[in-house]
mmCIF file of C-alpha atoms and ligand atoms in Angstrom:
data_model
loop_
_atom_site.group_PDB
_atom_site.id
_atom_site.type_symbol
_atom_site.label_atom_id
_atom_site.label_comp_id
_atom_site.label_asym_id
_atom_site.label_seq_id
_atom_site.Cartn_x
_atom_site.Cartn_y
_atom_site.Cartn_z
ATOM 1 C CA MET A 1 10.040 -38.834 40.889
ATOM 2 C CA SER A 2 11.595 -42.214 41.498
ATOM 3 C CA SER A 3 11.202 -44.366 38.392
ATOM 4 C CA HIS A 4 13.408 -44.015 35.333
ATOM 5 C CA PRO A 5 11.182 -42.767 32.512
ATOM 6 C CA LEU A 6 12.715 -44.645 29.597
ATOM 7 C CA GLY A 7 10.093 -46.419 27.550
ATOM 8 C CA LYS A 8 6.988 -45.131 29.343
ATOM 9 C CA THR A 9 4.500 -43.779 26.840
ATOM 10 C CA THR A 10 1.445 -42.721 28.806
ATOM 11 C CA LEU A 11 0.744 -39.361 30.421
ATOM 12 C CA ARG A 12 -0.908 -39.379 33.831
ATOM 13 C CA LEU A 13 -2.321 -36.585 35.959
ATOM 14 C CA PRO A 14 0.182 -34.869 38.264
ATOM 15 C CA LEU A 15 -0.121 -35.434 41.988
ATOM 16 C CA GLU A 16 -1.078 -32.631 44.366
ATOM 17 C CA GLY A 17 1.906 -31.361 46.381
ATOM 18 C CA PHE A 18 4.449 -33.265 44.278
ATOM 19 C CA THR A 19 7.813 -31.603 43.510
ATOM 20 C CA VAL A 20 9.949 -32.440 40.494
ATOM 21 C CA LYS A 21 13.494 -31.138 40.284
ATOM 22 C CA VAL A 22 14.484 -29.955 36.804
ATOM 23 C CA LEU A 23 18.056 -28.927 36.064
ATOM 24 C CA SER A 24 18.295 -26.855 32.866
ATOM 25 C CA VAL A 25 21.670 -26.680 31.151
ATOM 26 C CA VAL A 26 22.182 -23.780 28.724
ATOM 27 C CA GLY A 27 25.227 -22.039 27.331
ATOM 28 C CA ALA A 28 24.609 -20.333 23.994
ATOM 29 C CA ARG A 29 22.344 -17.542 22.791
ATOM 30 C CA PRO A 30 19.577 -19.628 21.157
ATOM 31 C CA GLN A 31 19.255 -21.646 24.358
ATOM 32 C CA PHE A 32 18.624 -18.563 26.480
ATOM 33 C CA VAL A 33 15.719 -17.688 24.148
ATOM 34 C CA LYS A 34 14.203 -21.156 24.682
ATOM 35 C CA LEU A 35 14.869 -21.128 28.430
ATOM 36 C CA GLY A 36 12.997 -17.799 28.814
ATOM 37 C CA PRO A 37 9.421 -19.086 28.324
ATOM 38 C CA VAL A 38 10.188 -22.364 30.120
ATOM 39 C CA ALA A 39 11.592 -20.646 33.243
ATOM 40 C CA GLN A 40 8.683 -18.199 33.294
ATOM 41 C CA GLU A 41 6.138 -21.005 32.980
ATOM 42 C CA PHE A 42 7.740 -23.019 35.798
ATOM 43 C CA ALA A 43 7.832 -19.956 38.094
ATOM 44 C CA ALA A 44 4.275 -18.824 37.305
ATOM 45 C CA ALA A 45 2.778 -22.295 37.753
ATOM 46 C CA ASN A 46 4.550 -22.717 41.107
ATOM 47 C CA GLN A 47 2.648 -19.664 42.379
ATOM 48 C CA SER A 48 -0.698 -21.330 41.763
ATOM 49 C CA GLY A 49 -0.154 -24.278 44.121
ATOM 50 C CA GLY A 50 -0.400 -27.997 43.341
ATOM 51 C CA GLU A 51 2.564 -29.807 41.897
ATOM 52 C CA ARG A 52 5.804 -27.800 41.784
ATOM 53 C CA ILE A 53 8.950 -27.686 39.709
ATOM 54 C CA GLU A 54 12.159 -26.863 41.521
ATOM 55 C CA HIS A 55 14.242 -25.302 38.771
ATOM 56 C CA VAL A 56 18.049 -25.210 38.832
ATOM 57 C CA ILE A 57 19.738 -23.276 35.997
ATOM 58 C CA VAL A 58 23.270 -24.146 34.900
ATOM 59 C CA HIS A 59 25.117 -21.849 32.432
ATOM 60 C CA THR A 60 28.093 -23.566 30.817
ATOM 61 C CA GLY A 61 29.693 -20.256 29.767
ATOM 62 C CA GLN A 62 29.921 -21.271 26.075
ATOM 63 C CA HIS A 63 28.731 -17.755 25.227
ATOM 64 C CA TYR A 64 30.217 -15.129 27.524
ATOM 65 C CA ASP A 65 29.855 -11.827 25.641
ATOM 66 C CA PRO A 66 27.210 -9.722 27.427
ATOM 67 C CA TRP A 67 25.382 -9.192 24.099
ATOM 68 C CA LEU A 68 25.137 -12.949 23.552
ATOM 69 C CA SER A 69 24.293 -13.855 27.134
ATOM 70 C CA ASP A 70 23.484 -11.380 29.935
ATOM 71 C CA VAL A 71 20.995 -9.286 27.952
ATOM 72 C CA PHE A 72 18.876 -12.374 27.297
ATOM 73 C CA PHE A 73 18.632 -13.219 30.985
ATOM 74 C CA ALA A 74 17.673 -9.622 31.756
ATOM 75 C CA ASP A 75 15.156 -9.123 28.927
ATOM 76 C CA LEU A 76 13.448 -12.512 29.161
ATOM 77 C CA GLY A 77 13.039 -12.489 32.956
ATOM 78 C CA ILE A 78 15.305 -15.500 33.505
ATOM 79 C CA PRO A 79 16.699 -15.844 37.039
ATOM 80 C CA ALA A 80 20.482 -15.626 37.335
ATOM 81 C CA PRO A 81 22.084 -19.048 36.829
ATOM 82 C CA ASP A 82 22.497 -21.108 40.000
ATOM 83 C CA VAL A 83 25.748 -22.499 38.623
ATOM 84 C CA HIS A 84 28.122 -20.937 36.049
ATOM 85 C CA LEU A 85 30.789 -23.241 34.640
ATOM 86 C CA GLY A 86 32.741 -20.467 32.865
ATOM 87 C CA VAL A 87 33.947 -22.796 30.123
ATOM 88 C CA GLY A 88 34.311 -20.242 27.283
ATOM 89 C CA SER A 89 35.614 -20.877 23.765
ATOM 90 C CA GLY A 90 37.720 -23.692 22.385
ATOM 91 C CA SER A 91 37.768 -26.376 19.718
ATOM 92 C CA HIS A 92 34.729 -28.666 19.784
ATOM 93 C CA GLY A 93 36.579 -31.330 21.752
ATOM 94 C CA VAL A 94 38.134 -28.940 24.249
ATOM 95 C CA GLN A 95 34.914 -26.988 24.798
ATOM 96 C CA THR A 96 32.625 -30.028 25.051
ATOM 97 C CA GLY A 97 35.125 -31.931 27.199
ATOM 98 C CA ALA A 98 35.539 -29.052 29.653
ATOM 99 C CA MET A 99 31.764 -28.896 30.128
ATOM 100 C CA LEU A 100 31.482 -32.645 30.492
ATOM 101 C CA SER A 101 34.074 -32.831 33.218
ATOM 102 C CA ALA A 102 32.615 -29.852 35.112
ATOM 103 C CA LEU A 103 29.038 -31.178 34.961
ATOM 104 C CA ASP A 104 29.678 -34.405 36.888
ATOM 105 C CA ALA A 105 29.964 -32.624 40.234
ATOM 106 C CA VAL A 106 26.969 -30.373 39.505
ATOM 107 C CA LEU A 107 24.720 -33.298 38.609
ATOM 108 C CA ASP A 108 25.972 -35.281 41.562
ATOM 109 C CA GLU A 109 25.162 -32.435 43.938
ATOM 110 C CA HIS A 110 21.646 -31.812 42.595
ATOM 111 C CA ARG A 111 20.570 -35.332 41.468
ATOM 112 C CA PRO A 112 17.748 -33.845 39.333
ATOM 113 C CA ASP A 113 14.622 -35.759 38.307
ATOM 114 C CA TRP A 114 15.181 -34.320 34.838
ATOM 115 C CA THR A 115 18.244 -32.845 33.197
ATOM 116 C CA LEU A 116 16.650 -30.561 30.610
ATOM 117 C CA VAL A 117 18.802 -29.774 27.570
ATOM 118 C CA TYR A 118 17.945 -27.378 24.770
ATOM 119 C CA GLY A 119 18.545 -27.401 21.026
ATOM 120 C CA ASP A 120 21.782 -28.486 19.392
ATOM 121 C CA THR A 121 24.877 -26.781 20.747
ATOM 122 C CA ASN A 122 27.983 -28.245 22.340
ATOM 123 C CA SER A 123 26.392 -27.392 25.716
ATOM 124 C CA THR A 124 23.406 -29.611 24.813
ATOM 125 C CA LEU A 125 25.547 -32.607 23.979
ATOM 126 C CA ALA A 126 27.855 -32.197 26.983
ATOM 127 C CA ALA A 127 24.931 -32.123 29.414
ATOM 128 C CA ALA A 128 23.223 -35.090 27.768
ATOM 129 C CA LEU A 129 26.421 -37.146 27.891
ATOM 130 C CA ALA A 130 27.146 -36.215 31.502
ATOM 131 C CA ALA A 131 23.626 -37.149 32.605
ATOM 132 C CA VAL A 132 23.317 -40.414 30.682
ATOM 133 C CA LYS A 133 26.611 -41.647 32.135
ATOM 134 C CA MET A 134 25.239 -40.976 35.627
ATOM 135 C CA HIS A 135 21.915 -42.742 34.864
ATOM 136 C CA LEU A 136 20.021 -39.489 35.347
ATOM 137 C CA PRO A 137 16.893 -38.955 33.197
ATOM 138 C CA ILE A 138 17.322 -36.504 30.317
ATOM 139 C CA ALA A 139 14.667 -34.492 28.518
ATOM 140 C CA HIS A 140 15.623 -32.891 25.196
ATOM 141 C CA LEU A 141 13.712 -29.770 24.234
ATOM 142 C CA GLU A 142 13.516 -29.114 20.479
ATOM 143 C CA ALA A 143 14.141 -32.764 19.704
ATOM 144 C CA GLY A 144 13.867 -34.360 16.269
ATOM 145 C CA LEU A 145 15.227 -31.568 14.075
ATOM 146 C CA ARG A 146 17.385 -32.802 11.233
ATOM 147 C CA SER A 147 19.333 -31.050 8.489
ATOM 148 C CA PHE A 148 20.793 -34.382 7.281
ATOM 149 C CA ASN A 149 24.025 -32.430 6.784
ATOM 150 C CA ARG A 150 26.741 -34.278 8.687
ATOM 151 C CA ARG A 151 29.189 -31.390 8.257
ATOM 152 C CA MET A 152 27.259 -29.334 10.796
ATOM 153 C CA PRO A 153 28.339 -29.638 14.449
ATOM 154 C CA GLU A 154 24.721 -28.956 15.370
ATOM 155 C CA GLU A 155 23.603 -32.079 13.469
ATOM 156 C CA HIS A 156 26.017 -34.310 15.431
ATOM 157 C CA ASN A 157 24.850 -32.680 18.650
ATOM 158 C CA ARG A 158 21.137 -33.124 18.013
ATOM 159 C CA VAL A 159 21.292 -36.713 16.743
ATOM 160 C CA LEU A 160 23.495 -37.864 19.631
ATOM 161 C CA THR A 161 21.412 -35.995 22.195
ATOM 162 C CA ASP A 162 18.119 -37.426 20.915
ATOM 163 C CA HIS A 163 19.480 -40.946 21.189
ATOM 164 C CA ALA A 164 20.865 -40.382 24.691
ATOM 165 C CA ALA A 165 17.670 -38.790 26.010
ATOM 166 C CA ASP A 166 14.770 -40.472 27.820
ATOM 167 C CA LEU A 167 12.117 -37.948 26.847
ATOM 168 C CA LEU A 168 11.969 -36.022 23.581
ATOM 169 C CA LEU A 169 10.002 -32.755 23.668
ATOM 170 C CA VAL A 170 9.244 -32.176 20.025
ATOM 171 C CA PRO A 171 8.319 -28.886 18.288
ATOM 172 C CA THR A 172 6.738 -30.064 15.009
ATOM 173 C CA LYS A 173 5.068 -32.981 13.246
ATOM 174 C CA VAL A 174 7.997 -33.224 10.833
ATOM 175 C CA ALA A 175 10.372 -33.647 13.785
ATOM 176 C CA MET A 176 8.066 -36.350 15.232
ATOM 177 C CA ASP A 177 8.385 -38.222 11.929
ATOM 178 C CA HIS A 178 12.185 -38.009 12.010
ATOM 179 C CA LEU A 179 12.242 -39.481 15.512
ATOM 180 C CA ALA A 180 9.841 -42.275 14.548
ATOM 181 C CA ASN A 181 12.099 -43.117 11.597
ATOM 182 C CA GLU A 182 14.987 -43.499 14.045
ATOM 183 C CA GLY A 183 13.007 -45.788 16.368
ATOM 184 C CA LEU A 184 12.402 -43.111 19.015
ATOM 185 C CA ALA A 185 8.603 -42.683 18.749
ATOM 186 C CA ASP A 186 7.883 -44.178 22.169
ATOM 187 C CA ARG A 187 9.779 -41.448 23.984
ATOM 188 C CA SER A 188 8.586 -38.532 21.824
ATOM 189 C CA VAL A 189 5.891 -35.999 22.780
ATOM 190 C CA LEU A 190 4.706 -33.213 20.460
ATOM 191 C CA VAL A 191 4.657 -30.120 22.694
ATOM 192 C CA GLY A 192 4.945 -27.333 20.092
ATOM 193 C CA ASP A 193 7.691 -24.772 19.831
ATOM 194 C CA VAL A 194 8.636 -22.657 22.855
ATOM 195 C CA MET A 195 10.226 -20.132 20.487
ATOM 196 C CA THR A 196 6.725 -19.335 19.287
ATOM 197 C CA ASP A 197 5.701 -18.602 22.893
ATOM 198 C CA VAL A 198 8.483 -16.097 23.445
ATOM 199 C CA CYS A 199 8.351 -14.598 19.958
ATOM 200 C CA TYR A 200 4.630 -13.785 20.178
ATOM 201 C CA LEU A 201 4.863 -12.474 23.745
ATOM 202 C CA VAL A 202 7.726 -10.149 22.904
ATOM 203 C CA ARG A 203 6.178 -9.108 19.575
ATOM 204 C CA ASP A 204 3.068 -7.910 21.398
ATOM 205 C CA ALA A 205 5.084 -6.212 24.147
ATOM 206 C CA VAL A 206 7.213 -4.156 21.723
ATOM 207 C CA ALA A 207 4.552 -3.497 19.067
ATOM 208 C CA ASP A 208 4.329 0.225 19.923
ATOM 209 C CA GLN A 209 8.041 0.799 20.342
ATOM 210 C CA PRO A 210 10.150 2.508 17.686
ATOM 211 C CA VAL A 211 12.515 0.425 15.601
ATOM 212 C CA VAL A 212 16.091 1.291 16.571
ATOM 213 C CA LEU A 213 18.810 0.173 14.186
ATOM 214 C CA PRO A 214 22.399 0.560 15.272
ATOM 215 C CA GLY A 215 24.767 1.855 12.612
ATOM 216 C CA GLY A 216 22.719 4.906 11.613
ATOM 217 C CA VAL A 217 20.415 3.063 9.183
ATOM 218 C CA ASP A 218 17.017 4.734 8.675
ATOM 219 C CA PRO A 219 14.341 2.316 9.989
ATOM 220 C CA ASP A 220 11.602 4.112 8.036
ATOM 221 C CA ALA A 221 13.123 3.224 4.660
ATOM 222 C CA PRO A 222 13.378 -0.399 3.420
ATOM 223 C CA TYR A 223 16.268 -2.317 4.995
ATOM 224 C CA LEU A 224 17.459 -5.906 5.322
ATOM 225 C CA LEU A 225 18.646 -7.629 8.500
ATOM 226 C CA ALA A 226 21.504 -10.101 8.089
ATOM 227 C CA THR A 227 23.342 -12.589 10.328
ATOM 228 C CA ILE A 228 26.090 -14.991 9.251
ATOM 229 C CA HIS A 229 27.930 -17.216 11.728
ATOM 230 C CA ARG A 230 27.992 -20.864 10.626
ATOM 231 C CA PRO A 231 31.498 -22.332 10.233
ATOM 232 C CA ASP A 232 30.776 -23.357 6.615
ATOM 233 C CA ASN A 233 30.102 -19.693 5.794
ATOM 234 C CA THR A 234 32.690 -17.944 7.960
ATOM 235 C CA ASP A 235 35.733 -20.154 8.244
ATOM 236 C CA THR A 236 37.184 -20.020 4.734
ATOM 237 C CA GLN A 237 38.272 -16.785 3.142
ATOM 238 C CA ASP A 238 36.777 -17.407 -0.317
ATOM 239 C CA ARG A 239 33.361 -18.300 1.016
ATOM 240 C CA LEU A 240 33.179 -15.393 3.451
ATOM 241 C CA SER A 241 34.398 -12.985 0.826
ATOM 242 C CA ALA A 242 31.731 -14.195 -1.664
ATOM 243 C CA ILE A 243 28.976 -13.767 0.923
ATOM 244 C CA LEU A 244 30.138 -10.272 1.887
ATOM 245 C CA ALA A 245 30.368 -9.211 -1.763
ATOM 246 C CA ALA A 246 26.816 -10.445 -2.380
ATOM 247 C CA LEU A 247 25.497 -8.582 0.671
ATOM 248 C CA GLN A 248 27.359 -5.391 -0.184
ATOM 249 C CA ALA A 249 25.821 -5.334 -3.682
ATOM 250 C CA LEU A 250 22.196 -5.486 -2.479
ATOM 251 C CA PRO A 251 19.987 -2.529 -3.419
ATOM 252 C CA VAL A 252 18.922 -1.459 0.103
ATOM 253 C CA PRO A 253 20.855 -1.021 3.375
ATOM 254 C CA VAL A 254 21.830 -4.317 5.007
ATOM 255 C CA VAL A 255 22.178 -4.216 8.809
ATOM 256 C CA LEU A 256 24.747 -6.943 9.511
ATOM 257 C CA LEU A 257 24.387 -8.051 13.144
ATOM 258 C CA ALA A 258 27.859 -9.441 13.557
ATOM 259 C CA HIS A 259 28.362 -12.559 15.696
ATOM 260 C CA PRO A 260 31.801 -12.776 17.391
ATOM 261 C CA ARG A 261 32.771 -15.703 15.140
ATOM 262 C CA LEU A 262 32.156 -13.521 12.053
ATOM 263 C CA VAL A 263 34.125 -10.606 13.495
ATOM 264 C CA ALA A 264 37.025 -12.877 14.478
ATOM 265 C CA LYS A 265 37.185 -14.582 11.087
ATOM 266 C CA ALA A 266 36.939 -11.315 9.113
ATOM 267 C CA ASP A 267 39.776 -9.891 11.253
ATOM 268 C CA ALA A 268 41.895 -12.979 10.685
ATOM 269 C CA PHE A 269 41.373 -12.721 6.906
ATOM 270 C CA GLY A 270 42.049 -8.960 6.947
ATOM 271 C CA MET A 271 38.555 -8.211 5.586
ATOM 272 C CA SER A 272 36.243 -5.369 6.446
ATOM 273 C CA LEU A 273 32.621 -6.308 7.073
ATOM 274 C CA ASN A 274 31.485 -2.815 6.079
ATOM 275 C CA GLY A 275 31.326 -1.691 2.481
ATOM 276 C CA GLY A 276 28.729 -1.133 -0.213
ATOM 277 C CA ASN A 277 25.313 -1.282 1.391
ATOM 278 C CA VAL A 278 26.450 -3.285 4.455
ATOM 279 C CA HIS A 279 26.418 -1.647 7.883
ATOM 280 C CA GLN A 280 28.076 -3.817 10.520
ATOM 281 C CA THR A 281 26.731 -3.592 14.069
ATOM 282 C CA ARG A 282 26.847 -5.612 17.274
ATOM 283 C CA PRO A 283 24.124 -8.260 17.846
ATOM 284 C CA LEU A 284 20.736 -6.965 19.013
ATOM 285 C CA ALA A 285 18.995 -7.815 22.271
ATOM 286 C CA TYR A 286 15.934 -10.055 21.780
ATOM 287 C CA PRO A 287 13.138 -7.430 22.012
ATOM 288 C CA GLN A 288 14.958 -5.069 19.622
ATOM 289 C CA MET A 289 15.611 -8.008 17.297
ATOM 290 C CA VAL A 290 11.935 -8.981 17.179
ATOM 291 C CA ARG A 291 10.941 -5.379 16.435
ATOM 292 C CA ALA A 292 13.656 -5.012 13.783
ATOM 293 C CA VAL A 293 12.694 -8.285 12.046
ATOM 294 C CA GLN A 294 9.047 -7.304 12.004
ATOM 295 C CA ALA A 295 9.791 -3.975 10.329
ATOM 296 C CA ALA A 296 12.435 -5.264 7.888
ATOM 297 C CA ALA A 297 11.915 -5.734 4.152
ATOM 298 C CA GLY A 298 13.656 -9.082 4.525
ATOM 299 C CA VAL A 299 16.030 -11.231 6.548
ATOM 300 C CA ILE A 300 19.207 -12.882 5.232
ATOM 301 C CA THR A 301 20.684 -15.489 7.542
ATOM 302 C CA ASP A 302 22.283 -18.842 8.203
ATOM 303 C CA SER A 303 20.790 -19.057 11.713
ATOM 304 C CA GLY A 304 18.158 -21.666 12.460
ATOM 305 C CA GLY A 305 16.156 -19.645 14.949
ATOM 306 C CA LEU A 306 16.080 -16.470 12.894
ATOM 307 C CA GLN A 307 14.545 -18.254 9.880
ATOM 308 C CA LYS A 308 11.670 -19.269 12.093
ATOM 309 C CA GLU A 309 11.330 -15.889 13.794
ATOM 310 C CA ALA A 310 11.107 -14.266 10.351
ATOM 311 C CA TYR A 311 8.324 -16.726 9.475
ATOM 312 C CA LEU A 312 6.431 -16.077 12.714
ATOM 313 C CA LEU A 313 6.764 -12.313 12.227
ATOM 314 C CA ARG A 314 5.731 -12.583 8.556
ATOM 315 C CA THR A 315 8.950 -11.216 7.063
ATOM 316 C CA PRO A 316 10.439 -12.890 3.946
ATOM 317 C CA CYS A 317 13.715 -14.704 4.655
ATOM 318 C CA THR A 318 16.590 -15.826 2.423
ATOM 319 C CA THR A 319 18.782 -18.530 3.965
ATOM 320 C CA ILE A 320 22.442 -18.877 3.006
ATOM 321 C CA ARG A 321 22.588 -22.642 3.494
ATOM 322 C CA PRO A 322 21.985 -25.701 1.313
ATOM 323 C CA GLU A 323 19.189 -26.986 3.567
ATOM 324 C CA THR A 324 17.105 -26.090 6.605
ATOM 325 C CA GLU A 325 15.838 -28.014 9.617
ATOM 326 C CA TRP A 326 12.785 -25.746 9.639
ATOM 327 C CA VAL A 327 11.368 -27.024 6.349
ATOM 328 C CA GLU A 328 7.906 -25.626 7.103
ATOM 329 C CA THR A 329 9.255 -22.089 6.529
ATOM 330 C CA LEU A 330 9.839 -22.937 2.863
ATOM 331 C CA ASP A 331 6.130 -23.531 2.185
ATOM 332 C CA GLY A 332 4.541 -20.639 0.355
ATOM 333 C CA GLY A 333 7.896 -18.918 -0.233
ATOM 334 C CA TRP A 334 8.336 -17.350 3.208
ATOM 335 C CA ASN A 335 11.880 -18.708 3.250
ATOM 336 C CA ILE A 336 14.124 -19.359 0.219
ATOM 337 C CA LEU A 337 17.397 -21.328 0.333
ATOM 338 C CA ASP A 338 20.233 -19.716 -1.636
ATOM 339 C CA ASN A 339 23.498 -21.359 -0.663
ATOM 340 C CA GLU A 340 25.010 -20.549 -4.088
ATOM 341 C CA LEU A 341 24.191 -16.817 -3.708
ATOM 342 C CA SER A 342 22.810 -16.907 -7.241
ATOM 343 C CA ALA A 343 19.307 -15.708 -6.395
ATOM 344 C CA LEU A 344 20.082 -13.282 -3.571
ATOM 345 C CA ALA A 345 20.064 -10.106 -5.666
ATOM 346 C CA ASN A 346 16.599 -10.961 -6.990
ATOM 347 C CA VAL A 347 14.918 -12.412 -3.919
ATOM 348 C CA ALA A 348 16.398 -10.612 -0.888
ATOM 349 C CA VAL A 349 13.871 -7.805 -1.218
ATOM 350 C CA ARG A 350 10.606 -9.428 -2.233
ATOM 351 C CA PRO A 351 7.008 -8.938 -1.164
ATOM 352 C CA ALA A 352 5.672 -11.111 1.636
ATOM 353 C CA PRO A 353 3.523 -13.992 0.383
ATOM 354 C CA ARG A 354 -0.189 -13.267 0.449
ATOM 355 C CA GLY A 355 -2.933 -15.175 2.210
ATOM 356 C CA GLU A 356 -3.205 -17.375 5.261
ATOM 357 C CA GLN A 357 -0.007 -18.666 6.807
ATOM 358 C CA PRO A 358 -0.096 -22.191 8.300
ATOM 359 C CA THR A 359 0.893 -22.538 11.990
ATOM 360 C CA PRO A 360 3.303 -25.485 12.099
ATOM 361 C CA TYR A 361 5.093 -24.073 15.158
ATOM 362 C CA GLY A 362 2.123 -24.130 17.509
ATOM 363 C CA ASP A 363 -0.002 -21.464 19.123
ATOM 364 C CA GLY A 364 2.357 -20.023 21.733
ATOM 365 C CA HIS A 365 1.583 -22.414 24.608
ATOM 366 C CA ALA A 366 4.389 -24.932 24.253
ATOM 367 C CA ALA A 367 6.056 -24.135 27.604
ATOM 368 C CA ALA A 368 2.895 -25.214 29.456
ATOM 369 C CA ALA A 369 2.972 -28.525 27.571
ATOM 370 C CA VAL A 370 6.656 -28.937 28.447
ATOM 371 C CA ARG A 371 5.891 -28.432 32.132
ATOM 372 C CA HIS A 372 2.947 -30.837 32.095
ATOM 373 C CA THR A 373 4.979 -33.517 30.344
ATOM 374 C CA LEU A 374 7.912 -33.213 32.753
ATOM 375 C CA LEU A 375 5.520 -33.569 35.695
ATOM 376 C CA THR A 376 3.638 -36.554 34.380
ATOM 377 C CA TRP A 377 5.898 -38.605 32.087
ATOM 378 C CA GLY A 378 6.509 -42.100 33.366
ATOM 379 C CA ARG A 379 4.326 -41.778 36.481
HETATM 380 C C1 UD1 B 401 27.068 -21.746 18.756
HETATM 381 C C2 UD1 B 401 26.372 -23.071 18.445
HETATM 382 C C3 UD1 B 401 25.346 -22.858 17.343
HETATM 383 C C4 UD1 B 401 24.431 -21.667 17.609
HETATM 384 C C5 UD1 B 401 25.290 -20.444 17.913
HETATM 385 C C6 UD1 B 401 24.448 -19.221 18.218
HETATM 386 C C7 UD1 B 401 27.744 -25.092 18.745
HETATM 387 C C8 UD1 B 401 28.525 -26.141 18.039
HETATM 388 N N1 UD1 B 401 27.327 -24.071 17.966
HETATM 389 O O1 UD1 B 401 27.862 -21.405 17.633
HETATM 390 O O2 UD1 B 401 24.557 -24.041 17.252
HETATM 391 O O3 UD1 B 401 23.648 -21.401 16.462
HETATM 392 O O4 UD1 B 401 26.126 -20.755 19.032
HETATM 393 O O5 UD1 B 401 25.229 -18.099 18.419
HETATM 394 O O6 UD1 B 401 27.519 -25.197 19.917
HETATM 395 N N2 UD1 B 401 32.829 -16.117 20.800
HETATM 396 C C9 UD1 B 401 33.034 -14.914 21.456
HETATM 397 N N3 UD1 B 401 32.216 -14.580 22.482
HETATM 398 C C10 UD1 B 401 31.210 -15.389 22.898
HETATM 399 C C11 UD1 B 401 31.009 -16.624 22.238
HETATM 400 C C12 UD1 B 401 31.817 -16.957 21.191
HETATM 401 O O7 UD1 B 401 33.926 -14.146 21.113
HETATM 402 O O8 UD1 B 401 30.493 -15.026 23.830
HETATM 403 C C13 UD1 B 401 33.671 -16.469 19.639
HETATM 404 C C14 UD1 B 401 34.872 -17.285 19.962
HETATM 405 O O9 UD1 B 401 35.901 -16.845 19.133
HETATM 406 C C15 UD1 B 401 34.471 -18.690 19.551
HETATM 407 C C16 UD1 B 401 33.538 -18.422 18.390
HETATM 408 O O10 UD1 B 401 32.902 -17.186 18.716
HETATM 409 O O11 UD1 B 401 35.559 -19.465 19.233
HETATM 410 C C17 UD1 B 401 32.515 -19.463 18.189
HETATM 411 O O12 UD1 B 401 31.777 -19.723 19.388
HETATM 412 P P1 UD1 B 401 31.201 -21.188 19.671
HETATM 413 O O13 UD1 B 401 30.573 -21.225 20.991
HETATM 414 O O14 UD1 B 401 32.238 -22.186 19.367
HETATM 415 O O15 UD1 B 401 30.101 -21.417 18.565
HETATM 416 P P2 UD1 B 401 29.116 -20.420 17.820
HETATM 417 O O16 UD1 B 401 29.652 -20.161 16.461
HETATM 418 O O17 UD1 B 401 28.736 -19.253 18.655
#
């Protein structure tokens, strides 16, 4: 692809025998989940002839624990990264800056037609900044999400990335509206949500498998699945202690899938995550997570992706945040926001809403739309 895509709004048919080079940059757990269906779609479509995508995968190393990284590559059929930057942890500036400086040489070597960035992490922003400075076209997958909460690092990352990008691959109509309000409609394409693709595929693949809960919790009795990792919930002692007390007092076992940030902060504050009805365990691999969410009485979380997975798997969710980017999950009561922890005891275990559930996150074919758009945008 030779022309810069900024400002082009029409889709054209791909050319036979054409190859587009896409360089995906990922680094954190939710990005591996999104990369899974995209990488599989690129590889499968290449087998059937016609236009091709040459796919280069760059792992920044933001997440390095095997349970946050390697298991996702293995379970979701993602090829090993072509490049691993090994950046690791650090303050936002140190972590993002280390990625930024390492990415220059990688982008210079590959000169991709598209630098494809995912979601809202520091890895997303670093790759977008590196590419825009080198005048290389950027596509942002999961563009247009907004919490309107400027305290969240993810909100800075997604707003800045959307405005740096040339092509915005958008999961929902609400996200399309946000982008239009910011003057970005002419580079936005509604492709659906690739997390729906992977969630449905894995749900069907594990439907007959037993639910296995680490920590000795009986999967045949009602249980809750919980994750807490956002800085606003983990990084001050009073807040973390209030959340743990609320979880420990719930009436059924709570399987707490502890993110390294949560473990580190609890250690630093001298707190135990176990106690009352809480059973702390390591994070689950994606297929086990999907199965465990499906069978749970409810989910309690501050994760973005897990709110949506609970919705797709028809499990009630309670979100420990003042707002959500995935506002569609709130319709019909599938998801309830309880940042003050005042409702948790009453709503954590509640029946699933009855009746038809709308499908705001697409039908499970978003990765094909992503591929088509990358092949045809601006040509
Ligand atoms: C990051 C993303 C967040 C995403 C989350 C999913 C940013 C700003 N945040 O948050 O959007 O929802 O990933 O998990 O990019 N750590 C380890 N091992 C690891 C990774 C992290 O021990 O493999 C510890 C380190 O102490 C680190 C802390 O966790 O300082 C936080 O990691 P970091 O990458 O800064 O952000 P997350 O909280 O994981």
